[in-house]
mmCIF file of C-alpha atoms in Angstrom:
data_model
loop_
_atom_site.group_PDB
_atom_site.id
_atom_site.type_symbol
_atom_site.label_atom_id
_atom_site.label_comp_id
_atom_site.label_asym_id
_atom_site.label_seq_id
_atom_site.Cartn_x
_atom_site.Cartn_y
_atom_site.Cartn_z
ATOM 1 C CA MET Y 13 138.248 136.901 16.861
ATOM 2 C CA ARG Y 14 138.341 133.041 16.354
ATOM 3 C CA THR Y 15 139.983 130.822 19.203
ATOM 4 C CA PRO Y 16 142.534 128.403 18.364
ATOM 5 C CA PHE Y 17 141.665 124.066 18.519
ATOM 6 C CA ARG Y 18 143.677 123.802 21.422
ATOM 7 C CA SER Y 19 142.951 126.400 23.554
ATOM 8 C CA LYS Y 20 139.522 124.953 23.086
ATOM 9 C CA GLN Y 21 141.101 121.492 23.866
ATOM 10 C CA PHE Y 22 142.881 122.557 27.165
ATOM 11 C CA PHE Y 23 139.611 124.421 27.918
ATOM 12 C CA LEU Y 24 137.042 120.982 28.046
ATOM 13 C CA TYR Y 25 139.762 119.262 29.798
ATOM 14 C CA TYR Y 26 139.936 121.322 32.738
ATOM 15 C CA ILE Y 27 135.673 121.234 32.907
ATOM 16 C CA LEU Y 28 135.615 117.879 32.863
ATOM 17 C CA LEU Y 29 138.904 117.351 35.152
ATOM 18 C CA GLY Y 30 136.869 119.950 37.369
ATOM 19 C CA ALA Y 31 133.830 117.541 37.266
ATOM 20 C CA VAL Y 32 134.963 114.697 38.133
ATOM 21 C CA LEU Y 33 137.083 116.200 41.311
ATOM 22 C CA PHE Y 34 133.639 117.292 42.355
ATOM 23 C CA ALA Y 35 131.911 114.476 41.809
ATOM 24 C CA GLY Y 36 134.516 112.469 43.911
ATOM 25 C CA CYS Y 37 134.181 114.972 46.893
ATOM 26 C CA SER Y 38 130.337 115.119 46.845
ATOM 27 C CA SER Y 39 130.658 111.245 47.169
ATOM 28 C CA ASP Y 40 132.851 111.077 50.016
ATOM 29 C CA ASP Y 41 130.868 114.022 51.985
ATOM 30 C CA THR Y 42 127.588 112.356 51.490
ATOM 31 C CA GLU Y 43 129.104 109.079 52.684
ATOM 32 C CA GLU Y 44 130.685 110.413 55.848
ATOM 33 C CA ASN Y 45 127.309 112.731 56.234
ATOM 34 C CA ILE Y 46 125.486 109.004 56.036
ATOM 35 C CA ASP Y 47 127.778 107.388 58.580
ATOM 36 C CA ASN Y 48 127.618 110.619 61.105
ATOM 37 C CA VAL Y 49 123.569 110.122 60.983
ATOM 38 C CA PHE Y 50 123.275 106.519 61.838
ATOM 39 C CA TRP Y 51 125.597 107.213 64.839
ATOM 40 C CA SER Y 52 123.741 109.809 65.750
ATOM 41 C CA GLU Y 53 120.237 108.725 65.315
ATOM 42 C CA ALA Y 54 120.339 105.181 65.998
ATOM 43 C CA LYS Y 55 119.519 105.646 69.502
ATOM 44 C CA LEU Y 56 117.237 104.382 71.951
ATOM 45 C CA ASN Y 57 115.508 107.219 74.044
ATOM 46 C CA ASP Y 58 112.674 104.866 75.607
ATOM 47 C CA PHE Y 59 112.283 100.936 75.945
ATOM 48 C CA PRO Y 60 108.287 100.529 76.251
ATOM 49 C CA LEU Y 61 107.414 97.206 77.408
ATOM 50 C CA SER Y 62 104.758 95.126 76.238
ATOM 51 C CA GLU Y 63 103.204 93.486 79.258
ATOM 52 C CA VAL Y 64 103.714 96.174 82.098
ATOM 53 C CA ALA Y 65 104.704 99.899 82.661
ATOM 54 C CA TYR Y 66 107.871 100.574 83.796
ATOM 55 C CA LEU Y 67 108.253 102.598 87.343
ATOM 56 C CA ASP Y 68 111.395 104.286 86.125
ATOM 57 C CA ILE Y 69 114.160 103.690 83.196
ATOM 58 C CA ASP Y 70 118.011 105.055 82.592
ATOM 59 C CA ILE Y 71 119.614 104.820 79.824
ATOM 60 C CA VAL Y 72 123.494 105.138 78.979
ATOM 61 C CA HIS Y 73 124.145 105.290 75.162
ATOM 62 C CA PRO Y 74 126.513 102.908 73.141
ATOM 63 C CA GLU Y 75 130.206 105.040 72.870
ATOM 64 C CA ILE Y 76 131.180 105.798 69.151
ATOM 65 C CA THR Y 77 135.162 106.709 68.456
ATOM 66 C CA ASN Y 78 135.811 107.252 64.998
ATOM 67 C CA GLY Y 79 132.585 105.525 63.303
ATOM 68 C CA VAL Y 80 133.441 102.857 65.506
ATOM 69 C CA GLU Y 81 131.455 101.092 68.232
ATOM 70 C CA THR Y 82 134.112 101.223 71.607
ATOM 71 C CA ARG Y 83 131.496 100.344 74.176
ATOM 72 C CA PHE Y 84 127.737 98.938 74.274
ATOM 73 C CA GLY Y 85 124.781 100.894 75.698
ATOM 74 C CA LYS Y 86 123.144 100.322 79.079
ATOM 75 C CA ILE Y 87 119.214 100.381 79.541
ATOM 76 C CA GLU Y 88 118.073 99.295 83.210
ATOM 77 C CA ILE Y 89 114.465 99.203 83.674
ATOM 78 C CA THR Y 90 112.669 99.132 87.011
ATOM 79 C CA ILE Y 91 109.297 97.292 86.846
ATOM 80 C CA PRO Y 92 106.799 97.192 89.970
ATOM 81 C CA HIS Y 93 106.777 93.661 91.889
ATOM 82 C CA SER Y 94 103.313 92.976 90.403
ATOM 83 C CA GLN Y 95 104.658 91.691 87.295
ATOM 84 C CA THR Y 96 105.949 88.514 88.384
ATOM 85 C CA SER Y 97 106.939 87.214 85.162
ATOM 86 C CA LEU Y 98 110.385 88.136 83.359
ATOM 87 C CA MET Y 99 109.816 86.835 80.324
ATOM 88 C CA LEU Y 100 109.155 90.429 78.304
ATOM 89 C CA SER Y 101 109.176 92.149 75.194
ATOM 90 C CA LEU Y 102 109.712 95.263 73.471
ATOM 91 C CA LYS Y 103 106.608 97.242 72.928
ATOM 92 C CA GLN Y 104 107.564 99.348 69.915
ATOM 93 C CA PHE Y 105 110.328 100.747 67.675
ATOM 94 C CA ASN Y 106 110.357 104.115 67.779
ATOM 95 C CA LEU Y 107 113.082 104.703 64.668
ATOM 96 C CA ASP Y 108 112.053 104.876 61.001
ATOM 97 C CA ASN Y 109 111.792 100.941 59.884
ATOM 98 C CA ASN Y 110 113.199 102.001 56.601
ATOM 99 C CA LYS Y 111 116.465 103.107 57.947
ATOM 100 C CA TYR Y 112 117.030 100.562 60.989
ATOM 101 C CA GLN Y 113 115.924 97.804 62.386
ATOM 102 C CA ILE Y 114 116.011 96.191 65.831
ATOM 103 C CA SER Y 115 116.983 92.603 66.955
ATOM 104 C CA PRO Y 116 115.058 90.866 69.308
ATOM 105 C CA LEU Y 117 112.295 92.151 67.030
ATOM 106 C CA PRO Y 118 109.052 94.135 68.944
ATOM 107 C CA GLY Y 119 106.650 91.543 70.526
ATOM 108 C CA GLU Y 120 109.422 88.863 70.939
ATOM 109 C CA SER Y 121 109.911 88.000 74.296
ATOM 110 C CA GLN Y 122 112.797 87.435 76.121
ATOM 111 C CA ASP Y 123 113.704 85.756 79.283
ATOM 112 C CA PHE Y 124 115.398 88.834 81.616
ATOM 113 C CA SER Y 125 115.565 86.845 85.239
ATOM 114 C CA LEU Y 126 119.581 85.738 84.517
ATOM 115 C CA ASP Y 127 121.693 87.991 82.687
ATOM 116 C CA PRO Y 128 120.980 90.951 80.482
ATOM 117 C CA VAL Y 129 119.642 90.733 76.909
ATOM 118 C CA THR Y 130 121.566 92.361 74.226
ATOM 119 C CA TYR Y 131 119.384 94.245 71.692
ATOM 120 C CA THR Y 132 120.807 95.637 68.404
ATOM 121 C CA ILE Y 133 120.700 98.385 65.953
ATOM 122 C CA SER Y 134 121.297 98.134 62.580
ATOM 123 C CA SER Y 135 121.099 99.922 59.451
ATOM 124 C CA THR Y 136 118.547 98.405 56.633
ATOM 125 C CA THR Y 137 120.907 99.050 54.160
ATOM 126 C CA SER Y 138 124.702 97.999 55.677
ATOM 127 C CA GLN Y 139 124.762 95.310 58.330
ATOM 128 C CA THR Y 140 128.445 96.605 59.368
ATOM 129 C CA LYS Y 141 126.697 99.636 60.800
ATOM 130 C CA ALA Y 142 124.941 98.558 64.144
ATOM 131 C CA VAL Y 143 124.973 99.927 68.017
ATOM 132 C CA HIS Y 144 124.027 97.631 71.068
ATOM 133 C CA TYR Y 145 121.710 97.846 74.509
ATOM 134 C CA ASP Y 146 122.912 95.438 77.284
ATOM 135 C CA VAL Y 147 119.249 96.081 78.720
ATOM 136 C CA THR Y 148 118.570 95.164 82.641
ATOM 137 C CA VAL Y 149 115.077 94.552 83.992
ATOM 138 C CA VAL Y 150 114.616 94.758 87.924
ATOM 139 C CA TYR Y 151 112.059 95.478 91.239
ATOM 140 C CA GLY Y 152 111.378 98.338 92.331
ATOM 141 C CA GLY Y 153 108.615 99.976 94.167
ATOM 142 C CA GLU Y 154 106.563 98.668 97.181
ATOM 143 C CA PRO Y 155 106.942 94.528 97.652
ATOM 144 C CA PHE Y 156 103.572 93.059 95.839
ATOM 145 C CA PHE Y 157 102.117 90.162 97.897
ATOM 146 C CA THR Y 158 99.523 87.488 96.232
ATOM 147 C CA ASN Y 159 98.752 85.999 99.759
ATOM 148 C CA ALA Y 160 97.093 87.515 102.570
ATOM 149 C CA LYS Y 161 97.744 85.409 105.711
ATOM 150 C CA ILE Y 162 99.055 86.069 109.137
ATOM 151 C CA THR Y 163 101.863 84.040 109.539
ATOM 152 C CA GLY Y 164 103.135 84.618 113.393
ATOM 153 C CA PHE Y 165 101.597 86.110 116.353
ATOM 154 C CA LYS Y 166 103.565 86.141 119.790
ATOM 155 C CA PHE Y 167 103.292 88.608 122.961
ATOM 156 C CA GLU Y 168 106.862 89.419 123.199
ATOM 157 C CA LYS Y 169 108.185 89.916 126.487
ATOM 158 C CA SER Y 170 109.696 93.258 125.403
ATOM 159 C CA LYS Y 171 106.637 94.876 124.931
ATOM 160 C CA ASN Y 172 104.485 92.847 127.765
ATOM 161 C CA PRO Y 173 106.839 93.716 130.424
ATOM 162 C CA ALA Y 174 104.342 91.422 133.094
ATOM 163 C CA LEU Y 175 105.461 88.330 131.251
ATOM 164 C CA ALA Y 176 108.043 86.085 132.162
ATOM 165 C CA ALA Y 177 109.033 85.607 128.686
ATOM 166 C CA THR Y 178 107.960 85.666 125.242
ATOM 167 C CA ILE Y 179 104.872 83.615 124.280
ATOM 168 C CA GLU Y 180 104.252 82.533 120.965
ATOM 169 C CA ALA Y 181 100.695 81.525 119.514
ATOM 170 C CA VAL Y 182 100.731 77.591 119.727
ATOM 171 C CA LYS Y 183 98.537 77.315 116.435
ATOM 172 C CA ILE Y 184 97.407 79.555 113.577
ATOM 173 C CA ALA Y 185 94.469 77.556 112.110
ATOM 174 C CA GLU Y 186 93.514 78.505 108.093
ATOM 175 C CA TYR Y 187 89.919 77.165 108.371
ATOM 176 C CA GLU Y 188 89.396 77.248 104.508
ATOM 177 C CA ASN Y 189 86.092 76.542 103.842
ATOM 178 C CA TYR Y 190 85.034 79.352 105.990
ATOM 179 C CA THR Y 191 85.165 83.385 106.404
ATOM 180 C CA GLU Y 192 86.873 83.255 109.827
ATOM 181 C CA ASN Y 193 90.208 81.701 111.010
ATOM 182 C CA ALA Y 194 92.028 81.452 114.368
ATOM 183 C CA ILE Y 195 95.239 82.344 116.053
ATOM 184 C CA TYR Y 196 95.302 80.464 119.679
ATOM 185 C CA VAL Y 197 97.786 81.599 122.152
ATOM 186 C CA ILE Y 198 98.391 80.407 125.668
ATOM 187 C CA VAL Y 199 99.184 82.412 128.756
ATOM 188 C CA PRO Y 200 100.402 81.428 131.869
ATOM 189 C CA GLU Y 201 97.707 81.938 134.839
ATOM 190 C CA GLY Y 202 97.186 85.028 136.293
ATOM 191 C CA THR Y 203 97.809 87.111 133.212
ATOM 192 C CA ASN Y 204 95.704 90.283 132.531
ATOM 193 C CA PHE Y 205 94.166 89.688 129.471
ATOM 194 C CA SER Y 206 92.945 93.384 128.981
ATOM 195 C CA GLN Y 207 96.656 94.348 128.332
ATOM 196 C CA LEU Y 208 98.668 92.659 126.222
ATOM 197 C CA THR Y 209 100.430 93.824 123.374
ATOM 198 C CA PRO Y 210 101.067 91.171 120.467
ATOM 199 C CA THR Y 211 104.113 91.330 117.751
ATOM 200 C CA ILE Y 212 102.472 89.930 114.366
ATOM 201 C CA THR Y 213 103.744 88.380 111.507
ATOM 202 C CA TYR Y 214 102.366 88.157 107.832
ATOM 203 C CA ASP Y 215 102.673 87.872 103.955
ATOM 204 C CA ALA Y 216 100.108 90.128 102.819
ATOM 205 C CA ALA Y 217 100.737 93.789 102.147
ATOM 206 C CA LEU Y 218 98.851 95.197 104.672
ATOM 207 C CA ILE Y 219 96.914 93.946 107.982
ATOM 208 C CA ARG Y 220 93.723 95.697 109.621
ATOM 209 C CA TYR Y 221 92.038 95.429 112.941
ATOM 210 C CA THR Y 222 88.749 95.536 114.848
ATOM 211 C CA ILE Y 223 87.376 95.153 117.996
ATOM 212 C CA ASP Y 224 84.075 96.458 117.065
ATOM 213 C CA ASN Y 225 82.754 96.613 113.573
ATOM 214 C CA ASP Y 226 84.870 98.525 111.132
ATOM 215 C CA PHE Y 227 88.426 97.375 109.973
ATOM 216 C CA ILE Y 228 91.095 100.176 110.351
ATOM 217 C CA LEU Y 229 95.074 100.029 109.538
ATOM 218 C CA TYR Y 230 97.080 98.237 112.171
ATOM 219 C CA PRO Y 231 99.497 100.468 113.552
ATOM 220 C CA ALA Y 232 103.423 100.044 112.515
ATOM 221 C CA ASN Y 233 104.360 100.113 116.625
ATOM 222 C CA GLY Y 234 101.437 98.090 117.203
ATOM 223 C CA LEU Y 235 98.798 98.645 120.363
ATOM 224 C CA ALA Y 236 97.693 97.330 123.750
ATOM 225 C CA VAL Y 237 94.935 94.913 123.334
ATOM 226 C CA ASP Y 238 91.982 93.836 125.637
ATOM 227 C CA PHE Y 239 91.194 89.986 124.978
ATOM 228 C CA THR Y 240 89.144 89.564 127.951
ATOM 229 C CA TYR Y 241 85.675 87.437 127.131
ATOM 230 C CA PRO Y 242 83.281 88.402 125.926
ATOM 231 C CA LYS Y 243 85.444 90.764 123.606
ATOM 232 C CA HIS Y 244 86.793 89.724 120.408
ATOM 233 C CA PHE Y 245 89.824 90.869 118.681
ATOM 234 C CA TYR Y 246 89.632 90.669 114.788
ATOM 235 C CA LEU Y 247 93.026 90.750 112.367
ATOM 236 C CA GLN Y 248 91.936 91.100 108.231
ATOM 237 C CA ALA Y 249 95.417 90.567 105.878
ATOM 238 C CA GLU Y 250 95.095 91.930 102.816
ATOM 239 C CA ASN Y 251 97.019 90.940 99.826
ATOM 240 C CA SER Y 252 98.706 93.912 97.458
ATOM 241 C CA LEU Y 253 95.969 94.573 94.981
ATOM 242 C CA GLY Y 254 93.005 94.389 97.681
ATOM 243 C CA SER Y 255 91.212 91.464 95.846
ATOM 244 C CA LYS Y 256 92.187 88.968 98.560
ATOM 245 C CA SER Y 257 91.886 89.072 102.310
ATOM 246 C CA ARG Y 258 91.791 86.521 105.183
ATOM 247 C CA VAL Y 259 89.978 87.538 108.431
ATOM 248 C CA TYR Y 260 91.357 85.750 112.017
ATOM 249 C CA ASN Y 261 89.952 85.981 115.788
ATOM 250 C CA VAL Y 262 92.626 85.973 118.397
ATOM 251 C CA ILE Y 263 91.637 83.316 121.049
ATOM 252 C CA VAL Y 264 93.759 84.244 124.242
ATOM 253 C CA ASP Y 265 93.427 81.726 127.475
ATOM 254 C CA VAL Y 266 95.447 79.813 129.837
ATOM 255 C CA ALA Y 267 96.444 75.929 129.647
ATOM 256 C CA ASN Y 268 94.295 74.828 132.238
ATOM 257 C CA PRO Y 269 91.556 76.958 132.799
ATOM 258 C CA ILE Y 270 89.947 74.459 135.213
ATOM 259 C CA ARG Y 271 91.049 74.310 138.867
ATOM 260 C CA PHE Y 272 90.432 72.102 141.497
ATOM 261 C CA ASP Y 273 91.165 73.195 145.013
ATOM 262 C CA SER Y 274 92.496 69.717 146.152
ATOM 263 C CA PRO Y 275 91.779 65.938 146.090
ATOM 264 C CA ILE Y 276 88.162 64.958 146.665
ATOM 265 C CA VAL Y 277 87.601 62.368 150.049
ATOM 266 C CA THR Y 278 84.036 61.254 149.955
ATOM 267 C CA GLU Y 279 81.856 60.156 153.017
ATOM 268 C CA GLU Y 280 82.171 56.165 153.614
ATOM 269 C CA VAL Y 281 79.927 54.151 151.660
ATOM 270 C CA ALA Y 282 78.460 50.931 152.385
ATOM 271 C CA THR Y 283 79.162 48.093 150.429
ATOM 272 C CA GLY Y 284 76.708 46.596 148.287
ATOM 273 C CA ASP Y 285 75.499 44.252 145.722
ATOM 274 C CA GLY Y 286 77.735 45.947 143.001
ATOM 275 C CA VAL Y 287 75.631 47.388 141.279
ATOM 276 C CA ALA Y 288 73.735 50.052 143.523
ATOM 277 C CA ILE Y 289 75.038 53.647 143.438
ATOM 278 C CA GLU Y 290 75.932 56.436 146.324
ATOM 279 C CA ASP Y 291 75.687 59.944 144.633
ATOM 280 C CA PHE Y 292 77.491 62.860 146.569
ATOM 281 C CA PHE Y 293 75.927 65.912 144.049
ATOM 282 C CA ALA Y 294 77.962 69.106 144.515
ATOM 283 C CA ILE Y 295 80.485 67.507 146.886
ATOM 284 C CA ALA Y 296 83.455 69.950 146.097
ATOM 285 C CA THR Y 297 83.456 72.537 143.336
ATOM 286 C CA TRP Y 298 86.019 73.566 140.690
ATOM 287 C CA THR Y 299 87.002 76.920 139.488
ATOM 288 C CA ASN Y 300 87.003 78.794 135.406
ATOM 289 C CA GLN Y 301 90.458 80.442 135.580
ATOM 290 C CA GLY Y 302 90.544 80.603 132.005
ATOM 291 C CA ASN Y 303 89.053 83.405 129.780
ATOM 292 C CA HIS Y 304 86.168 81.885 128.120
ATOM 293 C CA PRO Y 305 83.306 80.109 129.631
ATOM 294 C CA ILE Y 306 83.486 75.960 130.480
ATOM 295 C CA THR Y 307 80.622 73.892 129.710
ATOM 296 C CA GLY Y 308 79.973 70.735 131.938
ATOM 297 C CA MET Y 309 82.303 67.640 131.191
ATOM 298 C CA VAL Y 310 82.448 64.164 131.880
ATOM 299 C CA PRO Y 311 86.564 62.586 132.118
ATOM 300 C CA GLY Y 312 87.949 61.150 129.102
ATOM 301 C CA GLU Y 313 89.419 58.834 131.020
ATOM 302 C CA TYR Y 314 90.240 57.164 134.955
ATOM 303 C CA LYS Y 315 93.831 56.490 135.697
ATOM 304 C CA ASP Y 316 95.917 54.979 138.771
ATOM 305 C CA LYS Y 317 93.007 53.149 140.165
ATOM 306 C CA THR Y 318 93.423 51.340 143.184
ATOM 307 C CA TYR Y 319 91.528 48.739 145.158
ATOM 308 C CA PRO Y 320 91.468 46.963 148.301
ATOM 309 C CA ILE Y 321 93.151 43.403 146.838
ATOM 310 C CA PRO Y 322 94.896 42.733 144.237
ATOM 311 C CA ASN Y 323 93.585 41.797 140.522
ATOM 312 C CA TYR Y 324 90.076 43.338 141.373
ATOM 313 C CA PRO Y 325 87.959 41.893 139.304
ATOM 314 C CA GLY Y 326 87.305 43.729 135.771
ATOM 315 C CA ASN Y 327 89.367 46.929 136.633
ATOM 316 C CA ALA Y 328 85.985 48.777 137.293
ATOM 317 C CA ASN Y 329 85.367 52.029 137.891
ATOM 318 C CA VAL Y 330 84.031 52.051 140.942
ATOM 319 C CA ILE Y 331 84.426 55.506 141.140
ATOM 320 C CA THR Y 332 83.361 58.215 138.496
ATOM 321 C CA ALA Y 333 83.341 62.148 138.326
ATOM 322 C CA SER Y 334 81.692 64.975 136.343
ATOM 323 C CA LEU Y 335 81.705 68.437 136.310
ATOM 324 C CA THR Y 336 78.369 70.838 136.110
ATOM 325 C CA ASN Y 337 77.331 74.002 135.516
ATOM 326 C CA PRO Y 338 75.483 75.300 139.077
ATOM 327 C CA THR Y 339 72.788 76.776 137.638
ATOM 328 C CA GLY Y 340 72.047 74.291 134.535
ATOM 329 C CA GLY Y 341 72.253 76.523 131.923
ATOM 330 C CA THR Y 342 73.598 76.192 128.418
ATOM 331 C CA MET Y 343 76.178 79.057 128.151
ATOM 332 C CA GLY Y 344 78.513 77.503 130.946
ATOM 333 C CA VAL Y 345 81.088 78.360 133.904
ATOM 334 C CA LEU Y 346 81.850 82.017 133.200
ATOM 335 C CA PRO Y 347 85.621 83.008 133.830
ATOM 336 C CA GLY Y 348 86.246 83.283 137.717
ATOM 337 C CA GLU Y 349 83.158 81.651 138.444
ATOM 338 C CA LYS Y 350 82.805 78.189 140.220
ATOM 339 C CA GLY Y 351 80.748 75.172 138.957
ATOM 340 C CA GLU Y 352 80.350 72.297 141.079
ATOM 341 C CA ILE Y 353 81.558 68.348 140.796
ATOM 342 C CA ASN Y 354 79.629 65.230 141.191
ATOM 343 C CA VAL Y 355 80.989 61.698 141.896
ATOM 344 C CA ARG Y 356 79.350 58.789 141.880
ATOM 345 C CA VAL Y 357 80.582 55.394 143.635
ATOM 346 C CA LYS Y 358 79.467 52.229 142.713
ATOM 347 C CA ARG Y 359 78.592 49.861 146.289
ATOM 348 C CA SER Y 360 81.229 47.162 145.537
ATOM 349 C CA GLN Y 361 80.602 43.868 147.734
ATOM 350 C CA ILE Y 362 84.417 44.194 148.805
ATOM 351 C CA ALA Y 363 85.443 46.559 151.353
ATOM 352 C CA GLY Y 364 87.994 49.204 151.825
ATOM 353 C CA VAL Y 365 89.643 52.106 150.221
ATOM 354 C CA TYR Y 366 89.027 53.242 146.372
ATOM 355 C CA THR Y 367 91.212 55.711 144.674
ATOM 356 C CA THR Y 368 90.966 57.091 141.178
ATOM 357 C CA THR Y 369 92.267 59.963 139.087
ATOM 358 C CA ALA Y 370 90.050 61.420 136.590
ATOM 359 C CA VAL Y 371 91.090 62.929 133.745
ATOM 360 C CA PHE Y 372 89.272 65.798 131.491
ATOM 361 C CA ALA Y 373 90.174 66.454 128.250
ATOM 362 C CA PRO Y 374 89.019 70.473 127.622
ATOM 363 C CA THR Y 375 88.909 71.410 123.672
ATOM 364 C CA PHE Y 376 88.016 74.876 122.517
ATOM 365 C CA SER Y 377 85.068 75.281 120.094
ATOM 366 C CA PHE Y 378 85.878 78.497 117.862
ATOM 367 C CA ASP Y 379 82.055 78.317 116.943
ATOM 368 C CA THR Y 380 80.742 78.133 120.160
ATOM 369 C CA ARG Y 381 83.887 80.327 122.319
ATOM 370 C CA ARG Y 382 83.227 77.985 124.985
ATOM 371 C CA ILE Y 383 85.427 75.148 126.736
ATOM 372 C CA SER Y 384 84.309 71.446 126.735
ATOM 373 C CA TYR Y 385 84.996 68.366 126.190
ATOM 374 C CA TRP Y 386 84.015 67.729 122.578
ATOM 375 C CA PRO Y 387 86.275 65.645 120.599
ATOM 376 C CA PRO Y 388 88.825 67.702 118.110
ATOM 377 C CA ASP Y 389 87.327 68.226 115.183
ATOM 378 C CA ASP Y 390 86.524 70.846 112.461
ATOM 379 C CA ARG Y 391 86.853 73.813 114.273
ATOM 380 C CA ILE Y 392 87.136 72.318 117.653
ATOM 381 C CA GLU Y 393 91.080 72.468 118.524
ATOM 382 C CA ASP Y 394 92.810 70.617 121.270
ATOM 383 C CA VAL Y 395 94.814 73.266 122.867
ATOM 384 C CA PHE Y 396 94.883 73.059 126.452
ATOM 385 C CA ALA Y 397 96.271 70.480 129.033
ATOM 386 C CA LEU Y 398 94.879 67.737 130.680
ATOM 387 C CA GLN Y 399 92.959 68.430 133.687
ATOM 388 C CA THR Y 400 93.052 65.813 136.421
ATOM 389 C CA LEU Y 401 91.408 65.232 139.701
ATOM 390 C CA THR Y 402 92.033 62.468 142.449
ATOM 391 C CA ILE Y 403 88.999 61.114 144.108
ATOM 392 C CA GLN Y 404 89.018 58.899 147.236
ATOM 393 C CA THR Y 405 86.113 56.590 149.024
ATOM 394 C CA THR Y 406 86.245 54.042 151.334
ATOM 395 C CA LEU Y 407 83.671 51.035 151.223
ATOM 396 C CA ALA Y 408 82.658 49.736 155.051
ATOM 397 C CA ASP Y 409 80.540 46.743 155.510
#
């Protein structure tokens, strides 16, 4: 049986119409699928940095509503304090580079020190499809210290009930050309040097201490320390990398290490030609009331001189004095021991009463751990008060 020609035409028409309709539906479905894949895959699930490994990362993805980005994503990256520069870059982009691109590019340094840096992920085939992440970098973990130094040292009254008030270090000396530095603390006379608890502040990752040979971690609550000579108390400050350290020796003493019992009045001296000398050896004693040996010394000046007549010629030192060690040794007078005072009187031609005040200026030598009268210099510190001794003598015909 033969199919009529018109029937064949209708049959072909419906086939073509179906094909067109099917093609149209397929195109729409494909475009919609592409959109869905972009919104679901264009995500940053990590943000490694080129310059430093992060400690933590928090990622909130962008919000998409009906194929439109309604809120940017957010990434907060926590890095250690050791990374001091916030000029950072994305290390790698982990999406398919044939489909997705990111800006700024991996390896391009950005300044994260002020505001978040916005990163944009877009389609390589359509610039209208894009999502964004605001990336912020913050510090976390243990603080990082590049320095290794002691910044403060004191004996707080709350930790040292025997003290009348808190005592601050008078000097923290940085001896840059030496392996040891020094902390000088001046306490009141009569302080028990063997039971003092310091409070220490520092610009360092940690501090260690030793009273023997090995440095151990200084306890957070502090500890009572015996500073009595000849014991040594050392502190060592270290930076976060352990690559730098600075050692300090703590020196504790009193402002007036020399005690004179009373003014000295010599025996009567005969007048003379102004050249002859009358010596009074060991006429009196002095006491080391400090915490370190004191060597013999002479005054740095004489003041408040009085003479039997006005305008005494030449304003000369008729009376001079010196402090000596009774044993003559080089170590000096030890804490609690006594030294001797020698006085010399020039036999002036003018009779009468003469007085003078000898002014001693003790200094501390870090190298020898002794008190003497060296002028302040490299590791010789002027941390003591001036010590004065008044002497009187009478010249008679």
